[in-house]
Amino acid sequence: MVYPKIPLAQSIIEIFRRKGIQHIVISPGSRNAPLTIGFAQHPDFKCYSIADERSAAFFALGLAQQLCKPVAVVCTSGSAVLNYYPAVAEAFYSQIPLVVVSADRPSSKIDIGDGQTIRQEGVLALHTVFNANLTEVASDENDRLINEAINCAVDQKGPVHINAPFEEPLYETLAELTVAVQVASTAVTDFFVPESLAEFGSIWNHSQKKLILVGVNMPNSLDQEIVNQLAKDPSVVVMIETTSNLHHPAIIDTIDTLITPFTEEENRAFQPDILITFGGMVVSKRIKAFLRKYPPQHHWHIDSLRAYDTFGCLSHHFKVSPNTWFPAFFQCTQTVTSNYRDYVLAIRANRREKTATYLASIPFCDFKVFEQVLPALPRYSQLQISNSSAIRYAQLFSIDSTIEVFCNRGTSGIDGSTSTAIGAAVGSNKQTTLITGDISFLYDSNALWNAYIPQNFTIILLNNGGGGIFRILPGHQETPIFTTFFETAHCFTAQHLAAMYGFEYFTASTQSTLADALSEIFKNAQRPRLLEIFTPTLENDRHLLTFFKSLV
C-alpha cells in the first residue's frame, strides 16, 4: 500500500475510509498531492480526475444526489476552492452531502505574497453546515474536526468544508500508516410523538379544503400507500412538480396549466384551508404567487431538518420525515364531506383538453419539442433537466411514472446542469437523458471534458439562439440591449464540441426530423449521444404566452 508521508494527509484518508466515503473527485494540483497520492492508490476508493473545479464539484454533486451519501471533492490551494462555490450552494439548498477538501499553504505563508495563496479558512462558511479548519500537525483535535465534518454532512444533509494545510515536500510516500486515527460514529434519529397530533387532527377534520404541495422529492422516498390515501380523500388536492417523483391518477402534475387562467371566483374556490408541504424547492412561480395572495389559514411543513416560509404563512414545522408523520397523523383524521378534489379534477380535465387542442394548432417550436421528446424517453430511465426554460416547459407535461426526474433547484442556476447530470448518470448506472437549453449547455461545456461519461448518456439540446427564458418574462422588449445583455443571442452550435468529446451527433429542426432522431438516439448506444434541436428564436415565447391565454 502507498501512503503519503505527511501525517495529516494520512489522517484524512484513513478517517474517510473508515467512515465509508468511497467516491473521491480530484482536480489536479500540487498542494493536494499528498491527498491525491493516498486516495488514488487505495483500493477502497473510487477516484475521478476532473480538471475544472467547478465542473468537478457539480459532478460530485450528481454522484451524491444518486448515492444519497457523502462524496468528496479535493483541490489544490488558492482560487481552486472558490470554483467549488456554485455546487456548494446548490448542495446546501438541495440538502446533498458534499465533502469539500481543500489543500492549503501553512498559515505562515498566507498574506505574505507567496504564490497560489488566498484566505481559505471559512471561505465557504455561509453555505456549509460545518467547517473544519485543520492545523498542519496531525492531532486528536484534527481527527475530531474531520469526524464532525463528515457526521454533519450526513446528519444535516449538506456540504461541509475541510481545509488542510500541507508543507513541502508534498510527494514523499510510505508503505504503511504512521497515524492512529479516532473515528466517531453518527446516528440519525427520526423521533416523533404521535400524541402531539391530536390538535392538528382536529383542525384537519373541520376543514373542507386541504392542499398538499410537494417540491423536489427523491424517487421512491415516500410510501405509495401514503400517496394513495391522500389521493382518495375528497377534501384533499395533491399538487406535485415534475421533480416530485410522485404518481397517482388523482394527482395534479401540471400546476401552471391549472391555476394560470383562474378568475377571482375560482381563486377563492381553490384557496385551501390547510396547506401541507414537504420536499425541496418549488419551481412554479404561479403557485407561489397564488398562495401568497390567497394564503391558507394553516401551513404545516414536514421535514426533519428545515422549513422555509416560502408563502409567508408558515404556522408549524414538523421536524420529522413524511413517512413517519403521515401514518401517525392519519390515525387522528377522518373523512370529511367535500367536493374540493372533484372540483379541481374537473378543471384539470378541461385544461388537458384545451392543451391538446392548442398543441395541435401551433407550428414547430420549443413547446412542441417537449410534447414530442418527453413521451419518447426510455421507460425506467433517468431524466435530468437544466434550469431556466427547460424545467418550466417540462412542468407543462405529464411524464411517465417509471422515469426519475431531477433538476438543480436548490439555487436554480444554469452553471452546472450538464456536470451534475453526468455525475448522476455515473452514480445511478441508469440510462440518463439531459434536456438542456443552449445557454446552460454552453456555459457548462467543460462538463464534457470528462473521461467517465457512460455510453448510454444522452443530451437533448434545445438551441433557440439565446436565453429564451428572458423572452417569456415580464419586461421583454425587442431592443439591442435585450438581445445582447439579457438574451445573449449567439450563432453557435454543439456540433464541433460533440466531435471533440466523442459524442455521436444528431440534429433536428422540424417535427419530422425530430421524430426520426428520437427513433435513433436511444437505440444500442456505443458512445454518448447529443441531439441538437433548432427552434425559431422569435416565435417560441409567443406560442407559450398564447397557450396560457387559450386556457381561459
Coordinates of C-alpha atoms in Angstrom, one line a residue:
M1 CA 0.0 0.0 0.0
V2 CA 1.2 3.5 -0.7
Y3 CA 0.5 6.4 1.7
P4 CA 1.6 10.0 1.7
K5 CA 4.3 10.7 4.2
I6 CA 2.5 13.7 5.7
P7 CA 0.6 12.5 8.8
L8 CA -2.3 15.0 8.3
A9 CA -3.0 13.6 4.9
Q10 CA -2.9 10.1 6.2
S11 CA -5.4 11.0 8.9
I12 CA -7.9 12.4 6.4
I13 CA -7.6 9.4 4.1
E14 CA -7.9 6.8 6.9
I15 CA -10.9 8.6 8.5
F16 CA -12.6 8.9 5.1
R17 CA -12.0 5.2 4.5
R18 CA -13.3 4.1 7.9
K19 CA -16.4 6.3 7.6
G20 CA -17.4 4.8 4.3
I21 CA -16.6 7.7 1.9
Q22 CA -15.8 5.8 -1.3
H23 CA -16.1 8.3 -4.1
I24 CA -13.4 11.0 -4.4
V25 CA -13.4 13.6 -7.2
I26 CA -9.9 15.1 -7.6
S27 CA -8.8 18.1 -9.6
P28 CA -5.1 18.2 -10.4
G29 CA -2.7 20.3 -8.4
S30 CA 0.5 20.2 -6.4
R31 CA -0.6 21.3 -2.9
N32 CA -3.2 18.5 -2.8
A33 CA -0.6 15.9 -4.0
P34 CA -0.5 14.1 -0.6
L35 CA -4.2 13.5 -0.7
T36 CA -4.2 12.6 -4.4
I37 CA -1.4 10.0 -3.8
G38 CA -3.2 8.4 -0.9
F39 CA -6.7 8.3 -2.4
A40 CA -5.8 7.3 -5.9
Q41 CA -3.7 4.4 -4.9
H42 CA -6.0 2.9 -2.3
P43 CA -8.4 0.1 -3.4
D44 CA -11.2 1.3 -1.1
F45 CA -11.7 4.5 -3.0
K46 CA -13.1 5.1 -6.5
C47 CA -11.3 8.2 -7.8
Y48 CA -12.2 10.5 -10.7
S49 CA -9.9 13.1 -12.2
I50 CA -11.7 16.2 -13.4
A51 CA -9.6 19.3 -14.2
D52 CA -12.2 22.1 -14.0
E53 CA -13.0 22.5 -10.3
R54 CA -16.5 24.0 -10.9
S55 CA -17.4 21.0 -13.1
A56 CA -15.8 18.6 -10.7
A57 CA -17.9 19.8 -7.8
F58 CA -21.1 19.5 -9.8
F59 CA -20.1 16.1 -11.0
A60 CA -19.6 15.1 -7.3
L61 CA -23.0 16.7 -6.5
G62 CA -24.6 14.4 -9.1
L63 CA -22.9 11.4 -7.7
A64 CA -24.0 12.3 -4.1
Q65 CA -27.5 13.0 -5.4
Q66 CA -27.9 9.5 -6.6
L67 CA -25.9 7.6 -4.0
C68 CA -27.5 9.5 -1.1
K69 CA -24.3 9.5 0.8
P70 CA -21.2 11.8 1.0
V71 CA -18.9 12.3 -2.0
A72 CA -15.7 14.2 -1.6
V73 CA -14.1 16.8 -3.9
V74 CA -10.4 17.5 -3.5
C75 CA -8.5 20.5 -4.8
T76 CA -5.2 22.4 -4.6
S77 CA -4.7 25.7 -2.8
G78 CA -5.6 29.2 -4.0
S79 CA -8.6 30.1 -6.2
A80 CA -9.4 26.4 -6.9
V81 CA -11.7 26.1 -3.8
L82 CA -13.6 29.2 -4.9
N83 CA -14.7 27.4 -8.1
Y84 CA -16.5 24.8 -5.9
Y85 CA -18.8 27.5 -4.5
P86 CA -21.7 27.2 -7.0
A87 CA -22.0 23.5 -6.4
V88 CA -21.6 24.0 -2.6
A89 CA -24.5 26.5 -2.6
E90 CA -26.6 24.0 -4.6
A91 CA -25.8 21.2 -2.3
F92 CA -26.7 23.4 0.7
Y93 CA -30.2 24.3 -0.6
S94 CA -30.8 20.8 -2.1
Q95 CA -29.6 19.0 1.1
I96 CA -26.9 17.0 -0.6
P97 CA -23.9 15.7 1.4
L98 CA -20.9 17.1 -0.4
V99 CA -17.5 17.0 1.3
V100 CA -15.0 19.7 0.1
V101 CA -11.4 19.1 0.9
S102 CA -9.1 22.0 0.0
A103 CA -5.4 21.8 0.4
D104 CA -3.8 25.0 1.8
R105 CA -0.5 26.5 2.5
P106 CA 0.6 26.7 6.1
S107 CA -0.8 29.7 7.9
S108 CA 2.6 31.4 8.0
K109 CA 2.5 31.6 4.1
I110 CA -0.9 33.4 3.9
D111 CA -0.9 37.1 3.0
I112 CA 2.9 37.4 2.7
G113 CA 2.9 37.4 -1.1
D114 CA 3.5 33.7 -1.5
G115 CA 2.2 32.1 -4.7
Q116 CA -1.2 30.5 -5.1
T117 CA -2.5 31.5 -1.6
I118 CA -5.8 33.1 -0.5
R119 CA -7.6 33.2 2.8
Q120 CA -9.2 29.7 2.6
E121 CA -10.3 29.3 6.2
G122 CA -14.1 29.5 6.3
V123 CA -14.3 30.7 2.7
L124 CA -17.4 28.6 2.1
A125 CA -18.9 29.2 5.5
L126 CA -22.2 30.9 4.5
H127 CA -23.3 27.8 2.6
T128 CA -21.9 24.9 4.5
V129 CA -23.2 23.0 7.6
F130 CA -19.7 22.6 9.1
N131 CA -16.2 24.0 8.5
A132 CA -13.1 22.1 9.7
N133 CA -10.0 24.4 9.6
L134 CA -7.3 21.9 10.4
T135 CA -3.8 22.6 11.8
E136 CA -0.7 21.4 10.0
V137 CA 0.2 18.7 12.5
A138 CA -1.9 15.6 12.8
S139 CA -3.7 15.6 16.2
D140 CA -6.7 14.3 18.1
E141 CA -8.4 17.7 17.6
N142 CA -7.9 17.4 13.8
D143 CA -9.4 13.9 13.9
R144 CA -12.4 15.3 15.9
L145 CA -13.0 18.1 13.3
I146 CA -12.7 15.7 10.3
N147 CA -15.2 13.3 12.0
E148 CA -17.6 16.1 12.9
A149 CA -17.5 17.4 9.3
I150 CA -18.5 14.0 7.8
N151 CA -21.1 13.4 10.5
C152 CA -22.7 16.8 9.8
A153 CA -22.7 16.1 6.1
V154 CA -24.7 13.0 6.8
D155 CA -26.9 14.2 9.7
Q156 CA -27.7 17.7 8.3
K157 CA -27.7 16.6 4.6
G158 CA -25.4 19.3 3.4
P159 CA -22.0 20.4 2.3
V160 CA -19.0 20.7 4.6
H161 CA -15.6 22.1 4.1
I162 CA -12.3 20.6 5.4
N163 CA -9.3 22.9 4.9
A164 CA -6.0 21.1 5.2
P165 CA -2.6 22.9 5.3
F166 CA 0.4 21.0 3.9
E167 CA 4.1 22.0 3.9
E168 CA 6.6 20.8 1.3
P169 CA 7.9 18.2 0.5
L170 CA 4.5 17.0 -0.8
Y171 CA 5.2 13.9 -2.9
E172 CA 7.1 11.6 -0.4
T173 CA 5.4 8.3 0.3
L174 CA 5.4 5.4 2.8
A175 CA 4.4 1.8 2.7
E176 CA 2.4 1.9 6.0
L177 CA 0.3 4.3 8.0
T178 CA 2.1 6.1 10.8
V179 CA -1.0 7.5 12.4
A180 CA -3.7 6.0 14.6
V181 CA -6.9 7.9 14.0
Q182 CA -10.0 8.4 16.1
V183 CA -13.3 7.6 14.4
A184 CA -16.7 8.8 15.8
S185 CA -19.9 7.2 14.6
T186 CA -23.1 9.1 13.6
A187 CA -26.7 8.2 14.3
V188 CA -29.7 9.9 12.6
T189 CA -32.9 9.5 14.5
D190 CA -36.5 10.3 13.4
F191 CA -38.1 10.8 16.9
F192 CA -41.7 11.7 16.9
V193 CA -44.6 11.7 19.4
P194 CA -47.9 10.8 17.7
E195 CA -49.9 12.1 20.7
S196 CA -48.9 15.6 19.8
L197 CA -51.0 15.5 16.6
A198 CA -54.5 15.5 18.2
E199 CA -54.8 19.3 17.9
F200 CA -53.8 19.3 14.3
G201 CA -56.1 16.3 13.5
S202 CA -59.0 18.3 14.9
I203 CA -58.2 21.2 12.6
W204 CA -58.0 18.8 9.7
N205 CA -61.3 17.2 10.5
H206 CA -63.1 20.6 10.5
S207 CA -61.6 21.7 7.1
Q208 CA -63.1 21.0 3.7
K209 CA -60.1 22.2 1.5
K210 CA -56.6 20.8 2.1
L211 CA -53.8 21.3 -0.4
I212 CA -50.7 19.1 -0.3
L213 CA -47.9 20.7 -2.3
V214 CA -44.8 18.6 -2.9
G215 CA -41.5 20.1 -4.1
V216 CA -38.3 18.3 -5.1
N217 CA -38.6 14.7 -3.9
M218 CA -36.3 11.7 -4.3
P219 CA -37.9 8.8 -6.3
N220 CA -39.5 6.1 -4.1
S221 CA -38.8 8.1 -0.9
L222 CA -42.5 8.4 0.1
D223 CA -44.5 5.3 0.7
Q224 CA -47.0 4.8 -2.1
E225 CA -49.7 4.0 0.5
I226 CA -49.5 7.5 1.8
V227 CA -49.9 8.9 -1.7
N228 CA -52.9 6.6 -2.2
Q229 CA -54.6 7.6 1.0
L230 CA -54.2 11.3 0.3
A231 CA -55.4 11.0 -3.3
K232 CA -58.6 9.2 -2.3
D233 CA -59.7 11.9 0.2
P234 CA -62.4 14.1 -1.3
S235 CA -61.2 17.1 0.7
V236 CA -57.6 16.8 -0.4
V237 CA -55.9 18.1 -3.6
V238 CA -52.3 16.8 -4.1
M239 CA -50.2 19.0 -6.3
I240 CA -46.7 17.9 -7.5
E241 CA -43.9 19.3 -9.6
T242 CA -42.0 17.4 -12.3
T243 CA -39.2 16.9 -9.7
S244 CA -41.6 15.5 -7.1
N245 CA -41.4 11.9 -8.4
L246 CA -44.8 11.0 -7.1
H247 CA -47.5 9.4 -9.2
H248 CA -51.3 8.8 -9.0
P249 CA -54.2 9.4 -11.4
A250 CA -55.7 11.9 -9.0
I251 CA -52.5 14.0 -8.5
I252 CA -52.3 17.4 -10.2
D253 CA -48.9 17.3 -12.0
T254 CA -49.1 20.4 -14.3
I255 CA -49.7 23.2 -11.8
D256 CA -49.3 26.2 -14.0
T257 CA -51.9 25.0 -16.6
L258 CA -54.4 24.5 -13.8
I259 CA -54.2 27.8 -11.9
T260 CA -52.9 30.4 -14.5
P261 CA -56.4 31.2 -16.0
F262 CA -58.3 31.3 -12.7
T263 CA -60.8 34.0 -12.2
E264 CA -61.2 35.8 -8.8
E265 CA -64.1 33.4 -8.0
E266 CA -62.0 30.4 -8.9
N267 CA -59.1 31.6 -6.9
R268 CA -61.3 31.9 -3.8
A269 CA -62.8 28.4 -4.5
F270 CA -59.3 26.9 -4.8
Q271 CA -57.9 28.7 -1.7
P272 CA -57.1 26.0 0.8
D273 CA -57.9 26.0 4.5
I274 CA -54.8 23.9 5.2
L275 CA -51.6 23.7 3.2
I276 CA -49.2 20.9 3.9
T277 CA -45.8 21.0 2.2
F278 CA -42.8 18.7 2.0
G279 CA -39.9 18.1 -0.3
G280 CA -37.5 20.7 -1.6
M281 CA -37.8 23.8 -3.7
V282 CA -40.8 24.6 -5.8
V283 CA -40.4 25.7 -9.5
S284 CA -43.8 27.2 -10.2
K285 CA -43.8 30.9 -9.7
R286 CA -47.6 30.9 -10.2
I287 CA -48.4 28.6 -7.3
K288 CA -46.1 30.7 -5.1
A289 CA -47.8 33.9 -6.2
F290 CA -51.2 32.3 -5.6
L291 CA -50.5 31.1 -2.1
R292 CA -49.0 34.5 -1.1
K293 CA -52.1 36.3 -2.3
Y294 CA -54.6 33.7 -1.1
P295 CA -52.9 32.2 1.9
P296 CA -54.3 29.2 3.9
Q297 CA -55.3 29.5 7.5
H298 CA -52.8 26.9 8.4
H299 CA -49.5 26.0 6.7
W300 CA -47.7 22.9 8.0
H301 CA -44.3 21.9 6.6
I302 CA -42.9 18.4 7.2
D303 CA -39.1 18.0 7.1
S304 CA -36.7 16.6 9.6
L305 CA -34.3 19.5 9.1
R306 CA -35.6 22.7 7.5
A307 CA -38.7 24.7 6.9
Y308 CA -38.7 27.7 4.6
D309 CA -41.6 30.2 4.9
T310 CA -41.9 30.4 1.2
F311 CA -45.5 31.7 1.2
G312 CA -45.4 33.9 4.3
C313 CA -47.9 31.9 6.2
L314 CA -46.0 29.0 7.8
S315 CA -47.7 28.1 11.1
H316 CA -45.9 24.8 12.1
H317 CA -42.8 22.9 11.2
F318 CA -42.9 19.1 12.0
K319 CA -39.3 18.1 12.3
V320 CA -39.8 14.5 11.1
S321 CA -39.9 12.7 7.8
P322 CA -43.2 12.5 5.8
N323 CA -43.0 8.6 6.0
T324 CA -43.1 8.9 9.8
W325 CA -45.5 11.8 10.1
F326 CA -48.4 10.8 7.8
P327 CA -49.2 7.4 9.2
A328 CA -49.3 8.8 12.7
F329 CA -51.4 11.8 11.5
F330 CA -53.9 9.6 9.7
Q331 CA -54.8 8.0 13.0
C332 CA -56.1 11.4 14.1
T333 CA -58.1 12.1 11.0
Q334 CA -61.4 11.2 9.5
T335 CA -63.0 11.6 6.1
V336 CA -64.8 14.9 5.5
T337 CA -67.6 15.6 3.0
S338 CA -66.2 17.9 0.4
N339 CA -66.2 18.5 -3.4
Y340 CA -62.7 20.1 -3.3
R341 CA -60.9 17.3 -5.1
D342 CA -63.6 16.6 -7.7
Y343 CA -63.9 20.4 -8.4
V344 CA -60.1 20.6 -9.2
L345 CA -60.0 17.3 -11.2
A346 CA -62.9 18.6 -13.4
I347 CA -60.8 21.8 -14.1
R348 CA -57.8 19.6 -14.9
A349 CA -59.8 17.6 -17.4
N350 CA -60.8 20.8 -19.1
R351 CA -57.3 22.1 -19.2
R352 CA -56.0 18.9 -20.7
E353 CA -58.5 19.1 -23.5
K354 CA -57.6 22.7 -24.3
T355 CA -53.8 21.9 -24.1
A356 CA -54.2 19.1 -26.6
T357 CA -56.2 21.4 -28.9
Y358 CA -53.7 24.2 -28.7
L359 CA -50.6 22.0 -29.3
A360 CA -52.3 20.6 -32.4
S361 CA -52.7 24.1 -33.8
I362 CA -49.1 25.5 -33.5
P363 CA -46.0 25.0 -35.6
F364 CA -42.7 23.6 -34.6
C365 CA -41.3 25.5 -31.5
D366 CA -39.9 24.8 -28.0
F367 CA -43.3 23.9 -26.7
K368 CA -43.8 21.3 -29.5
V369 CA -40.4 19.9 -28.8
F370 CA -41.3 19.0 -25.3
E371 CA -44.5 17.5 -26.5
Q372 CA -42.5 15.2 -28.7
V373 CA -39.4 14.5 -26.6
L374 CA -40.9 13.6 -23.2
P375 CA -43.0 10.7 -24.4
A376 CA -40.0 9.3 -26.3
L377 CA -37.8 8.9 -23.3
P378 CA -37.0 5.3 -22.4
R379 CA -39.1 3.8 -19.6
Y380 CA -37.2 3.1 -16.3
S381 CA -34.6 5.7 -17.2
Q382 CA -33.5 8.9 -15.5
L383 CA -34.2 12.4 -16.7
Q384 CA -32.0 15.4 -15.7
I385 CA -33.3 18.8 -16.7
S386 CA -31.4 22.1 -16.8
N387 CA -32.8 25.3 -15.3
S388 CA -34.4 28.3 -17.0
S389 CA -36.8 27.5 -19.9
A390 CA -36.2 23.7 -19.9
I391 CA -37.6 22.9 -16.4
R392 CA -40.5 25.3 -17.0
Y393 CA -41.6 23.6 -20.2
A394 CA -41.2 20.2 -18.6
Q395 CA -43.7 21.3 -15.9
L396 CA -46.4 21.6 -18.5
F397 CA -46.5 17.9 -19.3
S398 CA -47.0 14.6 -17.5
I399 CA -44.0 12.3 -17.5
D400 CA -44.1 8.5 -17.5
S401 CA -44.2 7.2 -13.9
T402 CA -41.2 4.9 -14.5
I403 CA -38.9 7.9 -15.2
E404 CA -37.0 9.5 -12.4
V405 CA -36.7 13.3 -12.7
F406 CA -34.0 15.6 -11.3
C407 CA -33.0 19.3 -11.6
N408 CA -30.7 21.6 -9.6
R409 CA -33.5 23.6 -8.0
G410 CA -31.5 24.5 -4.8
T411 CA -30.2 27.7 -6.3
S412 CA -31.9 27.2 -9.8
G413 CA -28.6 28.1 -11.5
I414 CA -27.6 27.1 -15.1
D415 CA -24.0 26.8 -14.2
G416 CA -23.6 23.0 -13.6
S417 CA -26.6 21.2 -15.1
T418 CA -24.5 19.1 -17.5
S419 CA -21.8 18.2 -15.0
T420 CA -24.5 17.2 -12.4
A421 CA -26.3 15.1 -15.0
I422 CA -23.1 13.2 -15.9
G423 CA -22.3 12.6 -12.2
A424 CA -25.8 11.4 -11.7
A425 CA -25.5 9.0 -14.7
V426 CA -22.3 7.6 -13.2
G427 CA -23.9 7.3 -9.7
S428 CA -27.1 5.7 -10.8
N429 CA -25.9 3.4 -13.6
K430 CA -29.2 4.1 -15.3
Q431 CA -29.8 5.3 -18.9
T432 CA -29.8 9.1 -18.4
T433 CA -31.0 11.9 -20.6
L434 CA -30.3 15.5 -20.0
I435 CA -32.7 18.1 -21.5
T436 CA -30.9 21.4 -21.6
G437 CA -31.1 24.9 -23.2
D438 CA -28.3 26.3 -25.3
I439 CA -27.0 28.9 -22.8
S440 CA -26.9 26.4 -20.0
F441 CA -25.1 23.9 -22.2
L442 CA -22.5 26.3 -23.5
Y443 CA -21.9 27.7 -20.0
D444 CA -21.1 24.3 -18.7
S445 CA -19.4 22.9 -21.8
N446 CA -16.3 21.8 -19.7
A447 CA -18.6 19.2 -18.3
L448 CA -17.8 17.2 -21.5
W449 CA -14.1 17.2 -20.5
N450 CA -14.8 14.1 -18.5
A451 CA -13.5 10.6 -19.0
Y452 CA -16.3 8.9 -17.2
I453 CA -19.4 9.7 -19.3
P454 CA -21.4 6.5 -19.8
Q455 CA -22.1 5.4 -23.3
N456 CA -25.9 5.4 -22.7
F457 CA -25.8 9.1 -21.6
T458 CA -27.8 11.4 -24.0
I459 CA -28.0 15.1 -24.2
I460 CA -31.1 16.7 -25.9
L461 CA -30.1 20.3 -26.5
L462 CA -32.7 23.0 -27.5
N463 CA -30.9 25.6 -29.4
N464 CA -33.0 28.7 -29.9
G465 CA -30.1 31.1 -30.3
G466 CA -30.1 32.6 -26.8
G467 CA -31.6 32.7 -23.4
G468 CA -35.2 32.0 -24.3
I469 CA -36.4 32.4 -20.7
F470 CA -36.0 36.2 -20.9
R471 CA -38.5 36.3 -23.8
I472 CA -41.3 34.9 -21.6
L473 CA -40.5 37.1 -18.5
P474 CA -42.2 40.4 -18.0
G475 CA -40.3 43.4 -19.4
H476 CA -39.2 41.8 -22.7
Q477 CA -38.7 44.3 -25.5
E478 CA -37.0 43.7 -28.8
T479 CA -34.0 46.0 -28.5
P480 CA -30.2 45.7 -28.9
I481 CA -29.8 45.9 -25.1
F482 CA -32.2 43.0 -24.6
T483 CA -30.6 40.9 -27.3
T484 CA -27.0 41.5 -26.1
F485 CA -27.4 41.7 -22.3
F486 CA -30.4 39.5 -21.5
E487 CA -31.0 37.0 -24.2
T488 CA -27.3 36.7 -25.0
A489 CA -28.0 36.0 -28.7
H490 CA -25.5 33.7 -30.4
C491 CA -25.0 31.6 -33.6
F492 CA -23.1 28.7 -32.0
T493 CA -23.9 25.0 -32.4
A494 CA -22.7 22.0 -30.4
Q495 CA -21.5 20.0 -33.4
H496 CA -17.8 20.6 -33.0
L497 CA -17.9 20.1 -29.2
A498 CA -19.7 16.8 -29.8
A499 CA -17.0 15.7 -32.2
M500 CA -14.1 16.9 -29.9
Y501 CA -15.5 15.0 -26.9
G502 CA -16.6 11.8 -28.8
F503 CA -20.3 12.2 -28.8
E504 CA -22.4 10.9 -31.6
Y505 CA -24.2 13.9 -33.0
F506 CA -27.8 14.2 -34.3
T507 CA -29.8 17.3 -35.4
A508 CA -33.4 18.2 -35.9
S509 CA -35.3 21.4 -36.9
T510 CA -38.8 20.1 -37.8
Q511 CA -41.3 17.7 -36.3
S512 CA -40.5 15.0 -38.8
T513 CA -36.7 15.3 -38.4
L514 CA -37.1 15.3 -34.6
A515 CA -39.3 12.1 -34.8
D516 CA -36.6 10.5 -36.9
A517 CA -33.8 11.5 -34.5
L518 CA -35.8 10.3 -31.4
S519 CA -36.3 6.9 -33.0
E520 CA -32.5 6.6 -33.3
I521 CA -30.8 8.2 -30.3
F522 CA -31.9 5.6 -27.7
K523 CA -31.0 2.5 -29.7
N524 CA -27.9 0.5 -29.0
A525 CA -25.7 3.4 -28.0
Q526 CA -22.0 2.6 -28.2
R527 CA -21.0 6.1 -27.1
P528 CA -22.7 9.2 -25.6
R529 CA -25.1 11.0 -27.9
L530 CA -26.1 14.6 -28.4
L531 CA -29.3 15.7 -30.2
E532 CA -29.3 19.4 -31.1
I533 CA -32.8 20.7 -31.9
F534 CA -33.0 24.1 -33.6
T535 CA -36.2 26.1 -32.9
P536 CA -37.3 29.6 -34.0
T537 CA -35.9 32.3 -31.7
L538 CA -38.6 34.9 -32.4
E539 CA -41.6 32.5 -32.2
N540 CA -41.1 30.4 -29.0
D541 CA -42.3 33.0 -26.5
R542 CA -45.3 34.0 -28.5
H543 CA -46.6 30.4 -28.7
L544 CA -46.1 29.8 -25.0
L545 CA -47.7 33.0 -23.8
T546 CA -50.6 32.5 -26.2
F547 CA -51.0 29.0 -24.8
F548 CA -51.9 30.3 -21.3
K549 CA -54.4 32.7 -22.8
S550 CA -56.0 29.8 -24.7
L551 CA -56.8 28.0 -21.5
V552 CA -59.3 30.6 -20.3

